[in-house]
Coordinates of C-alpha atoms in Angstrom, one line a residue:
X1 CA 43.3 115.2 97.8
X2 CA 46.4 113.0 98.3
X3 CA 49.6 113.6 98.1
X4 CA 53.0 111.6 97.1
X5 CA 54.5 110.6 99.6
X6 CA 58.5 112.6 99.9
X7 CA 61.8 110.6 98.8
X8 CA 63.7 108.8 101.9
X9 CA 66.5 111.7 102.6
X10 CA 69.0 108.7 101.4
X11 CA 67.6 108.2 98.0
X12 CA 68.5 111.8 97.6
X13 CA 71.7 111.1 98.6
X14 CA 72.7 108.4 96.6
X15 CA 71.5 110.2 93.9
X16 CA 73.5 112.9 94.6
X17 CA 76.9 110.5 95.0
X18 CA 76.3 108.9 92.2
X19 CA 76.1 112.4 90.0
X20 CA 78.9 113.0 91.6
X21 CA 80.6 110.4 90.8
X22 CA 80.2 110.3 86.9
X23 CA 80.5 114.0 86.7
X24 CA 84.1 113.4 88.3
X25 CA 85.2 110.4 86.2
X26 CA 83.9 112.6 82.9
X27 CA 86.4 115.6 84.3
X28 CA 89.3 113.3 84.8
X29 CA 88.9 113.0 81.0
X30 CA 89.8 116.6 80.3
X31 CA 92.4 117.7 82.8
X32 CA 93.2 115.9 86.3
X33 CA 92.1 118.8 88.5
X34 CA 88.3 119.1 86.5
X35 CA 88.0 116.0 88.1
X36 CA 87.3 117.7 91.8
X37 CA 84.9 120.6 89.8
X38 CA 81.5 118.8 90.5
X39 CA 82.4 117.9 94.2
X40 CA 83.7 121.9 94.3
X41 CA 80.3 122.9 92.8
X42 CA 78.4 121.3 95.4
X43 CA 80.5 122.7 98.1
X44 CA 80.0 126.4 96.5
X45 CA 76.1 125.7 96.7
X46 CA 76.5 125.5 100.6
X47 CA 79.0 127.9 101.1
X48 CA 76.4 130.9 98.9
X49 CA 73.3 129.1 101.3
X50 CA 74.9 128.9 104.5
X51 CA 78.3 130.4 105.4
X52 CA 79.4 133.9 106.0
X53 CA 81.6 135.3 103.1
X54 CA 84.7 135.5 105.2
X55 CA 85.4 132.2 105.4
X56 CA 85.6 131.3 101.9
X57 CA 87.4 134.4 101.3
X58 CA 90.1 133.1 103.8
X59 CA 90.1 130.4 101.4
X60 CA 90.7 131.6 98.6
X61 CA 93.0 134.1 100.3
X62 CA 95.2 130.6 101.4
X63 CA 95.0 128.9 98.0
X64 CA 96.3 132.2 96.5
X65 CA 99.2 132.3 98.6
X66 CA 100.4 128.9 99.2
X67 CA 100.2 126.5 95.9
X68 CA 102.4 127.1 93.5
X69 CA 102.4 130.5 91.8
X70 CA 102.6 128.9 88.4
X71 CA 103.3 132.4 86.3
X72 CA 106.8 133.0 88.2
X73 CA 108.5 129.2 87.5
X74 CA 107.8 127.7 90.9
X75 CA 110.9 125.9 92.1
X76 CA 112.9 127.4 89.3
X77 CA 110.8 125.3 86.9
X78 CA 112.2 121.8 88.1
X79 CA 110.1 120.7 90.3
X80 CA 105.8 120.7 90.6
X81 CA 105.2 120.6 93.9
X82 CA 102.3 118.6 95.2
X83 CA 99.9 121.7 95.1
X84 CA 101.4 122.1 91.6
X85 CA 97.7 120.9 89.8
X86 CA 95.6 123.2 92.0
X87 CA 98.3 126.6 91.1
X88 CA 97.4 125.5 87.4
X89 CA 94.1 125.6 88.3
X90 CA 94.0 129.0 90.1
X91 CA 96.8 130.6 87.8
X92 CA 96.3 129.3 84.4
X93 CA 94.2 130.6 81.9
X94 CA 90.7 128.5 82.1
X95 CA 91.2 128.3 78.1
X96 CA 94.2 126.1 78.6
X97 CA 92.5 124.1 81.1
X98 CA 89.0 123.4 79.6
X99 CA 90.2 123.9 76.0
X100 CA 87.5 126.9 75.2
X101 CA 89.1 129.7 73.4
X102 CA 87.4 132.0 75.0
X103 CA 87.9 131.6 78.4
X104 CA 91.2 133.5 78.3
X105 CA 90.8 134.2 82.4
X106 CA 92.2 133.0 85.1
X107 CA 90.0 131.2 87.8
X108 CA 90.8 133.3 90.8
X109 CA 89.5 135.9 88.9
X110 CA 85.9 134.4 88.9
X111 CA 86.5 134.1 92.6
X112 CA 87.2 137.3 93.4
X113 CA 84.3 138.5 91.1
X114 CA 82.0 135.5 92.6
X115 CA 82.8 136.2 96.4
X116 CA 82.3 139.9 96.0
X117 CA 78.9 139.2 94.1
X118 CA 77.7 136.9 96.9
X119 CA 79.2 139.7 99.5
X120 CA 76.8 142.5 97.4
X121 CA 73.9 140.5 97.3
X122 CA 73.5 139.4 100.8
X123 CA 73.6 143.1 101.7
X124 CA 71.1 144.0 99.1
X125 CA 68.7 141.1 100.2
X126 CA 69.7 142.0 104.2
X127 CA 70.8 138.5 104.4
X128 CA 71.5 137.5 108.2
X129 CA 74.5 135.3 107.0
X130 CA 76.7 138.0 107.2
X131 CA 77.1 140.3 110.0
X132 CA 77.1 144.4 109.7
X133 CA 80.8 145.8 108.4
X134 CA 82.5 148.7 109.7
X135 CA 82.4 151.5 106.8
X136 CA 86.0 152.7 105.1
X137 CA 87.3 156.3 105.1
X138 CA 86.0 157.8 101.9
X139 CA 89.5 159.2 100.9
X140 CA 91.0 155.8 101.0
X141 CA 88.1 154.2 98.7
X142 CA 88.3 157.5 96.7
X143 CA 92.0 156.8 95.8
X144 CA 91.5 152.9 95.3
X145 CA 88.6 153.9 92.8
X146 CA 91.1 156.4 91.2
X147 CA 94.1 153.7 90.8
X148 CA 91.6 151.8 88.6
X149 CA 90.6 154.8 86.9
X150 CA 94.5 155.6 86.1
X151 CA 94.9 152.3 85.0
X152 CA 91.6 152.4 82.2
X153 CA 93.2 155.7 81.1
X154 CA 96.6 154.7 80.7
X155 CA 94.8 151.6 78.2
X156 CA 93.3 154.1 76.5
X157 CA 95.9 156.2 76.1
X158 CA 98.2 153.2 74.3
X159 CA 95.7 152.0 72.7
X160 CA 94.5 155.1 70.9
X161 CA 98.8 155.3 70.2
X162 CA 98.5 152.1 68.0
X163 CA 99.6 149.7 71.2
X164 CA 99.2 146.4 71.4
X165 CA 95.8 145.7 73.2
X166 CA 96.6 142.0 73.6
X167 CA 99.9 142.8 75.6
X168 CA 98.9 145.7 77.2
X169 CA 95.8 143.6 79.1
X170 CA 98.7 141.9 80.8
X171 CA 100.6 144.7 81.7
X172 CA 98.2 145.8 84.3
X173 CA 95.2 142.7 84.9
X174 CA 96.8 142.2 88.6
X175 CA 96.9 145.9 89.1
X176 CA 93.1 146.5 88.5
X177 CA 91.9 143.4 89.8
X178 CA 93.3 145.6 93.0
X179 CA 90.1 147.4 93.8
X180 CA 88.1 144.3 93.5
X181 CA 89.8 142.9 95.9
X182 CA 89.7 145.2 98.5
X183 CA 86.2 145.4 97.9
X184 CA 86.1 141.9 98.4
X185 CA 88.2 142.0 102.0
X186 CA 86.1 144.7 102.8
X187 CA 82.9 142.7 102.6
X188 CA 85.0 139.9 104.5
X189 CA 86.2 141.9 107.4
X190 CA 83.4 142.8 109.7
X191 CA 86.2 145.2 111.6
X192 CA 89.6 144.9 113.5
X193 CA 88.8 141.9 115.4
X194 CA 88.8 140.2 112.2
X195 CA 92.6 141.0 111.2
X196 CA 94.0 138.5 113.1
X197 CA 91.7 135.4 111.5
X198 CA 93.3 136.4 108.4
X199 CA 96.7 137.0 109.4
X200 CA 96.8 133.6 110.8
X201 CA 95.6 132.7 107.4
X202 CA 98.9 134.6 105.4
X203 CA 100.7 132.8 108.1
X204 CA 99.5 129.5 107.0
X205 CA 100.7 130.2 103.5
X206 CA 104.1 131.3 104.6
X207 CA 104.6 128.0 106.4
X208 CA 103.3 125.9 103.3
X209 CA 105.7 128.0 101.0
X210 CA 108.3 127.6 103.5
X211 CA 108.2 124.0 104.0
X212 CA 107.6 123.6 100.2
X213 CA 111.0 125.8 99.8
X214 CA 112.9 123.5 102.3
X215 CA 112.0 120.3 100.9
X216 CA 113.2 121.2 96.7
X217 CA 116.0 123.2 98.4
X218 CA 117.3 120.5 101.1
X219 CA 115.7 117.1 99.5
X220 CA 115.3 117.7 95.7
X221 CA 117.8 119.8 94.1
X222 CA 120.7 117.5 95.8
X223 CA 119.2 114.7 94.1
X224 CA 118.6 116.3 90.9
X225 CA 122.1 117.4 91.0
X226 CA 121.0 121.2 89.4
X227 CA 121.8 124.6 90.1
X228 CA 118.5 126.7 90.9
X229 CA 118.4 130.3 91.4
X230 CA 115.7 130.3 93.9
X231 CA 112.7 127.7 95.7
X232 CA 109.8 128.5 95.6
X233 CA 109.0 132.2 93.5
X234 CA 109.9 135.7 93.7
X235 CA 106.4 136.8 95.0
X236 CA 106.7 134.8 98.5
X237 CA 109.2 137.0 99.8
X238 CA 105.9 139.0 100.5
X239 CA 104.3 136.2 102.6
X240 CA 107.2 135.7 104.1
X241 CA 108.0 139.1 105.3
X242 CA 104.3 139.2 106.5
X243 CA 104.9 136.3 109.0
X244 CA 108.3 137.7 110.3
X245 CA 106.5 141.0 111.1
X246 CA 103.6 139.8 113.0
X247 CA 105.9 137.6 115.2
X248 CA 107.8 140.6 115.6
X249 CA 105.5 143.0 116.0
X250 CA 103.0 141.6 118.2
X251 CA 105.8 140.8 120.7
X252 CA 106.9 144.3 120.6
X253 CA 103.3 145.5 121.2
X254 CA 103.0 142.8 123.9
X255 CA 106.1 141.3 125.0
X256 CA 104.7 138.4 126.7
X257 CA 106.6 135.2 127.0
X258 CA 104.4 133.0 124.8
X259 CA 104.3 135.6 122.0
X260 CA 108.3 135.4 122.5
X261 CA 107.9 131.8 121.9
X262 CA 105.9 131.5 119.4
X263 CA 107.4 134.2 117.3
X264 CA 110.5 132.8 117.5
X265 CA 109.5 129.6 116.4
X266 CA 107.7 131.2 113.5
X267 CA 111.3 133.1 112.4
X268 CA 112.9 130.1 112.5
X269 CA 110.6 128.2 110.3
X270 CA 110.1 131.3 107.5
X271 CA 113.9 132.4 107.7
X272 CA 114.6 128.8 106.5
X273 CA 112.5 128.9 103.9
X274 CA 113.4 132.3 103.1
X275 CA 117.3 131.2 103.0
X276 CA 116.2 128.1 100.4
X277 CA 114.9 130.9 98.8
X278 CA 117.8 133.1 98.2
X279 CA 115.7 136.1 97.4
X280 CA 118.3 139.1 99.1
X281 CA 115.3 141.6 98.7
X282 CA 113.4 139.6 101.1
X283 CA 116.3 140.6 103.5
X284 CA 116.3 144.0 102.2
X285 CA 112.4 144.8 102.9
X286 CA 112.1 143.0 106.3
X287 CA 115.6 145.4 107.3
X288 CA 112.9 148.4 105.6
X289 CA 110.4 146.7 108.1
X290 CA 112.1 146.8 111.0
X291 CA 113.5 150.3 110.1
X292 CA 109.8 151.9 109.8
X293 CA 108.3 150.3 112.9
X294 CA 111.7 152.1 114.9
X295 CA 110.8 155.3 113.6
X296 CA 106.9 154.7 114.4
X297 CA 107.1 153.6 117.6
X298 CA 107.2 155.8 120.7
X299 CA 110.7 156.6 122.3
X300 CA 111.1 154.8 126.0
X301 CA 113.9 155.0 127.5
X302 CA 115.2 152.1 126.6
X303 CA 114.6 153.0 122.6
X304 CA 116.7 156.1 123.4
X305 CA 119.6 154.4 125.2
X306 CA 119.8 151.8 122.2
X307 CA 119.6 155.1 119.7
X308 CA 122.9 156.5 121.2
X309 CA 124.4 152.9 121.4
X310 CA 123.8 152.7 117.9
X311 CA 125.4 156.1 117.1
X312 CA 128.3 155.3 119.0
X313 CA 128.7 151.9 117.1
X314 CA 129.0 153.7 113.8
X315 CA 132.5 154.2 113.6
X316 CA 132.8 150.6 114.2
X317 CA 130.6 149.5 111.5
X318 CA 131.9 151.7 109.0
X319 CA 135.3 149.9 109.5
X320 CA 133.6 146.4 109.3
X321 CA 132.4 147.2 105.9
X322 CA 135.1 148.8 104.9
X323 CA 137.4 146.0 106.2
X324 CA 135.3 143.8 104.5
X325 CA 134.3 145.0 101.4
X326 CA 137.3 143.2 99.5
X327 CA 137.7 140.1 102.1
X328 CA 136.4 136.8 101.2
X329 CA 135.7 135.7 104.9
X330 CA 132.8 134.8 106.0
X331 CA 133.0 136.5 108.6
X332 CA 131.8 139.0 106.4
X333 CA 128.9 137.6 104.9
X334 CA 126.6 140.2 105.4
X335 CA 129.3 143.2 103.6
X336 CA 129.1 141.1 100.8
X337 CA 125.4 140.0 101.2
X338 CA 125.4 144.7 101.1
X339 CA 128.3 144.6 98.3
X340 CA 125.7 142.5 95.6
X341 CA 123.2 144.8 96.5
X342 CA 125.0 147.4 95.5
X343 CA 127.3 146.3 92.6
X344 CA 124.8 144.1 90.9
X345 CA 125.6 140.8 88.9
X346 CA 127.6 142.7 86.4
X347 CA 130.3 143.5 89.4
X348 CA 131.6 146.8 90.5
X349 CA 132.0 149.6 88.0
X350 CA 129.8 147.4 85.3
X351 CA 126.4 147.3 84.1
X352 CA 124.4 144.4 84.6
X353 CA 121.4 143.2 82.6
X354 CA 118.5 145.0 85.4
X355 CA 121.1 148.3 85.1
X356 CA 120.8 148.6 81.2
X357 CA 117.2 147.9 81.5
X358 CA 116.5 150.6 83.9
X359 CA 118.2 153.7 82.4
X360 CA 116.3 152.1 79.1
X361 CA 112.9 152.4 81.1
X362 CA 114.0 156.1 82.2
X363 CA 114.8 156.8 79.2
X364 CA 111.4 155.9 77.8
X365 CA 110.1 158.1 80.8
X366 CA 111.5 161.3 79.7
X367 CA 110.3 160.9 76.0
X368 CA 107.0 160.7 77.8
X369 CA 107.2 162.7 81.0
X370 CA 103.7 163.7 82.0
X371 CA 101.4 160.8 80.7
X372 CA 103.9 158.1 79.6
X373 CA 103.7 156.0 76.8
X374 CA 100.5 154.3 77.6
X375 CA 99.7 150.2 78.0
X376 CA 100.1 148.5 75.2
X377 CA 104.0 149.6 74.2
X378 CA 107.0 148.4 74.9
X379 CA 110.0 150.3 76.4
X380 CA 112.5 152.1 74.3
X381 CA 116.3 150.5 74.0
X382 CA 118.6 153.1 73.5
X383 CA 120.9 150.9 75.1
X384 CA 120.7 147.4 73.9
X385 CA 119.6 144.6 76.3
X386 CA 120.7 140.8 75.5
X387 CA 117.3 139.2 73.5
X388 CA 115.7 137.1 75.9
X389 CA 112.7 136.7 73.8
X390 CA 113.3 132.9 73.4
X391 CA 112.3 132.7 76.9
X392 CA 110.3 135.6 77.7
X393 CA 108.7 137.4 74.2
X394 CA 107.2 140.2 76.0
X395 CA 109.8 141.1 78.2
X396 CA 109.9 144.4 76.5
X397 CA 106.4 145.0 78.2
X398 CA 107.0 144.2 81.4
X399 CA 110.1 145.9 83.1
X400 CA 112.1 143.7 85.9
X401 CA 111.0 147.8 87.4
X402 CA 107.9 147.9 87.4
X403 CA 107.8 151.0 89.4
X404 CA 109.9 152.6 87.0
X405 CA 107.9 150.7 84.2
X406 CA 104.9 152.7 86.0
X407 CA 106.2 155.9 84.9
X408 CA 107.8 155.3 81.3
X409 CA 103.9 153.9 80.7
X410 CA 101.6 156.3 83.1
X411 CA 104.3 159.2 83.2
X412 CA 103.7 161.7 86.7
X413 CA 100.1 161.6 86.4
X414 CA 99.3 157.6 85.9
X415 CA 102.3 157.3 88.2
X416 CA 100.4 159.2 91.1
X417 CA 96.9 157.9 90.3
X418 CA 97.9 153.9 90.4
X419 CA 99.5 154.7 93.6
X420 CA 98.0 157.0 95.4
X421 CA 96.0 154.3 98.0
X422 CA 99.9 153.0 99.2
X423 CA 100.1 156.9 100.9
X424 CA 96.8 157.1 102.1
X425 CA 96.9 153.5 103.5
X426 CA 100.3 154.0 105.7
X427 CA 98.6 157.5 106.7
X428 CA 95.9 156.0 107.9
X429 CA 98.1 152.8 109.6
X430 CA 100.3 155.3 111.4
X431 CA 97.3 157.4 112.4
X432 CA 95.5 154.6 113.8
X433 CA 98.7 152.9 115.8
X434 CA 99.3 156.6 117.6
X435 CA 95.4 156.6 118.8
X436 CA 94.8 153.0 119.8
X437 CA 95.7 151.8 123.1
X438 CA 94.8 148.3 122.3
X439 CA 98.1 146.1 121.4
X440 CA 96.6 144.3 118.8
X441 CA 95.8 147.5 116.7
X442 CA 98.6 148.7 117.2
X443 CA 100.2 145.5 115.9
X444 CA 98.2 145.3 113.2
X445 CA 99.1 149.2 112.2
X446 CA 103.0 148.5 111.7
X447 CA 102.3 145.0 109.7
X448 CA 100.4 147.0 107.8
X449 CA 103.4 149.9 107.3
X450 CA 105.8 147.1 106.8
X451 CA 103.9 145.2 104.2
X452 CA 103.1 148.1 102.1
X453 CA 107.0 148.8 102.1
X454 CA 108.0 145.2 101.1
X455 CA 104.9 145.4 98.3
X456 CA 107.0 148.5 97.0
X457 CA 110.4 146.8 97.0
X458 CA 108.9 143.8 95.3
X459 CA 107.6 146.2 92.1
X460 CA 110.5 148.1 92.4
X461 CA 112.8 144.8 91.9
X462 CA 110.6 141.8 91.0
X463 CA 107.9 143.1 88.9
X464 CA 105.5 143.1 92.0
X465 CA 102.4 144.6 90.2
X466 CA 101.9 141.8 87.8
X467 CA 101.6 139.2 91.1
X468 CA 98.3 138.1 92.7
X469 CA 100.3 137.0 95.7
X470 CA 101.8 141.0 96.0
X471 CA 98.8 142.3 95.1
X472 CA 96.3 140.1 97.7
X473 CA 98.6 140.7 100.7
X474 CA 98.5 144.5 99.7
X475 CA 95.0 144.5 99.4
X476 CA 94.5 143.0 102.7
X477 CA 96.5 145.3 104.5
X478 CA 94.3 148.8 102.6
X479 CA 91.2 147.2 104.1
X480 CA 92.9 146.5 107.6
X481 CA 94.2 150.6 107.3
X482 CA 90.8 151.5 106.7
X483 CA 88.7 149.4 109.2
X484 CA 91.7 150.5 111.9
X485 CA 91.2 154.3 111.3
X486 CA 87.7 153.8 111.6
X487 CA 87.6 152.1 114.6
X488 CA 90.5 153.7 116.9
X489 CA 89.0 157.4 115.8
X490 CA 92.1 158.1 113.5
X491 CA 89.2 159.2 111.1
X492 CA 85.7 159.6 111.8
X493 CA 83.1 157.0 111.5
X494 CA 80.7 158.5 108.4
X495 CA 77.4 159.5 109.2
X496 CA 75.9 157.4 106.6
X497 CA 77.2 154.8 104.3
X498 CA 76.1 152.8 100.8
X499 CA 76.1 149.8 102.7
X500 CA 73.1 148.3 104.1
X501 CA 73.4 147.4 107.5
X502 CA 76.9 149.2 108.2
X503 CA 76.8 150.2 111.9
X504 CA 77.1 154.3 112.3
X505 CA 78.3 156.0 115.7
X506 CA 79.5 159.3 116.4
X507 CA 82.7 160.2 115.9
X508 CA 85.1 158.7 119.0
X509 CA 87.3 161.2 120.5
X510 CA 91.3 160.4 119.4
X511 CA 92.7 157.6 121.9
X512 CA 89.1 156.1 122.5
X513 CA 88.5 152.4 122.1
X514 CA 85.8 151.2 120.1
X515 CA 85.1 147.9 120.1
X516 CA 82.5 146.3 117.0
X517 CA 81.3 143.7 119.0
X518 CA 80.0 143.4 122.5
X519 CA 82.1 140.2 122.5
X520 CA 85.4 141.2 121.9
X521 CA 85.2 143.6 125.2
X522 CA 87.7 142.8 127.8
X523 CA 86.3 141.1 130.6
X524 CA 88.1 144.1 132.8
X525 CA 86.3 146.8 130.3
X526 CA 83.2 145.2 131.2
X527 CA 83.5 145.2 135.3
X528 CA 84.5 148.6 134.7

């Protein structure tokens, strides 16, 4: 018997590049970024064959926070960035971009459903891509199950009250994409050692959105002569705050004099991008920040001397605000900086535009106290708001509030469900930081605190829950609370877990350190 002798490995090749090529010059004819789709299909084939899930989920995990954020206006809607095309790409309905109707998805949604697939079926085929995970506390994937659960009920709910099921699929897509993605970090996260790989990562995107910010701010707007009410989006004040924390935290944790170093050099390159910005709640939830990590954090004796320096300040500082509540000076900026905060854009003793909305929203609440008004309906006006409908038609369905907006649609009970993981997740954070004597956990616990507080702040005043840049970071951080608690002893390891392959111990006594991999023992733990 003979055989056919095998192609030379660079006829397959060419034949390859040349596919390549007319698949890409065919794209360019429907949209500029279909163009890259072929070379991206061939670099999915070898990253399903060959690399461990949590590298392309670091990926997507960068894309999602650095391009351009295309449903909040980027850059005030002036100016398209250079990573403009690939924010289309991820943001935009796929219907828009490939012209079928029914593709009426975003694509980072088939990532997220893609990775998580590829994370599920290496552990069901025991594929040795991807190394054993640490397990989560059953509570915490309990009450992420249940926030989906809420969510389904609250559509039925509207749905079955004559609401509009094409709105109402907008009103919460971001909030139940939630679980997926956590399932998806979880897959990603083999335990604590891998926190900082992707903290590094949200890093990366703050810098990118920061520089991006700097540019229009410093370079674009002068030249386009226009006012612009902020940089970059509303959603990056997340990132952001993410960055400032771990420069801040991991000195305070470990106050070496690189980490000083670096972290300040990190401030200085987020603040300015923050300050292009012009968001002030990005001020307001790194202040929240700051304030939680004080009140987690042990009290030395230098915490306690700085406590009664601040008490005997107070006198002081109530007479610089109240000095400068009416002055003009800059040498009050940050009274007035407080003053807005507090008086709104309508000025003091008037309603502005996000006043008359909320008491409309509450309002709508207490017609519908216990279950709300379900998805799919808009908020009641018993005070009338301008009609910005010419700009944004469904702004009746999505409240600036969207924490209130969770209880005019969800009322107490879809309220508690949606939210329930944000308790359990600082629980477990705070847990975790008081029974871990290694820095970086304990790090890692208050970013995690901080970042659940500035994902509240941003739904309380930026309609947070509709963002996949809010919404990733948060996810992020309920895997890293869960993973923590698991492997510091703040709750005990599960005897047996759904997962194939998920490494079981006993139960380490509170204050123990258990480290996932033999590797990531300190040379000194070893001697010992």
């Amino acid at each position: 018997m003979t055989y056919a002798p095998d192609r030379p490995p660079y006829l397959r090749f060419v034949a390859l590049l040349g596919f390549l090529v007319l698949a890409t010059v065919g794209g360019a004819a429907i949209h500029p970024v279909v163009a890259i789709a072929p070379v991206l299909a061939v670099a999915v084939v070898w990253l399903v064959t060959k690399v461990p899930v949590r590298y392309p989920v670091m990926a997507v995990t960068y894309l999602v926070l650095a391009v351009d954020y295309v449903p909040e206006r980027p850059q005030s809607g002036f100016w398209p960035s250079p990573l403009f095309p690939l924010g289309e790409l991820m943001f935009a309905q796929l219907s828009y971009i490939t012209k079928i109707g029914a593709l009426r998805f975003p694509l980072v949604d088939v990532l997220i459903v893609g990775l998580l697939g590829l994370a599920i079926y290496r552990r069901v085929t025991k594929s040795p891509i991807d190394p054993p995970t640490l397990p989560m506390p059953r509570p915490l994937v309990g009450v992420v199950a249940l926030s989906l659960i809420a969510i389904l009920f609250m559509e039925v709910r509207g749905v079955l009250r004559g609401g509009d099921v094409k709105n109402s699929l907008w009103q919460w897509h971001q909030a139940a994409m939630m679980p997926f993605i956590v399932a998806m970090f979880h897959y990603a996260l083999r335990g604590p050692q891998d926190w900082p790989l992707f903290a590094r990562t949200v890093i990366a995107a703050g810098l990118t959105k920061s520089a991006v910010s700097v540019y229009f701010g410093a370079v674009v707007v002068p030249s386009m002569g226009v006012f612009v009410e902020y940089t970059t989006c509303h959603s990056d004040s997340m990132t952001f705050n993410f960055a400032l924390l771990v420069a801040t935290m991991r000195f305070l944790e470990t106050p070496k004099s690189a980490h000083a170093v670096r972290g300040l050099v990190l401030i200085l390159l987020i603040f300015l991008g923050m300050m292009y910005n012009d968001r002030r709640l990005a001020y307001v939830s790194f202040v929240g920040c700051l304030l939680a990590g004080y009140l987690i954090t042990p009290w030395p004796a230098l915490k306690r001397t700085f406590t009664r320096s601040m008490v005997l300040m107070a006198p002081l500082v109530v007479v610089y605000f109240a000095v400068g509540w009416n002055s003009h000076s800059g040498a009050f900026a940050p009274v007035h900086k407080v003053r807005t905060l507090i008086d709104g854009e309508g000025g003091e003793g008037n309603l502005d535009y996000r006043d008359i909305e909320n008491l409309d929203v509450i309002a709508t609440w207490t017609q519908f106290p216990l279950l709300g008004t379900g998805y799919g309906h808009e908020f009641l006006e018993p005070i009338p708001l301008p009609n910005i409908a010419f700009v944004f038609p469904q702004y009746r369905y999505h409240p600036h509030n969207s924490l209130l907006g969770l209880f005019a649609f969800g009322g107490m009970l879809g309220y508690t469900g949606v939210w329930m993981y944000l308790v359990v997740t600082v629980y477990l954070a705070v847990r975790s930081y008081h029974r871990s004597n290694v820095n970086e956990y304990r790090a890692a616990a208050l970013i995690i605190v901080g970042s659940v507080i500035c994902y509240i702040n941003q739904v309380f005043g930026d309609m947070g829950i509709i963002s996949y840049i809010c919404t990733f970071i948060t996810s992020l951080c309920v895997v890293g609370s869960g993973k923590l608690a698991v492997a510091t002893g703040a709750w005990p390891m599960p005897s047996t877990t759904l997962v194939h392959g998920a490494p079981t111990a006993p139960v380490p006594p509170p204050g123990a350190i258990v480290y996932p991999n033999e590797d990531d023992v300190p040379a000194r733990a070893k001697q010992a």
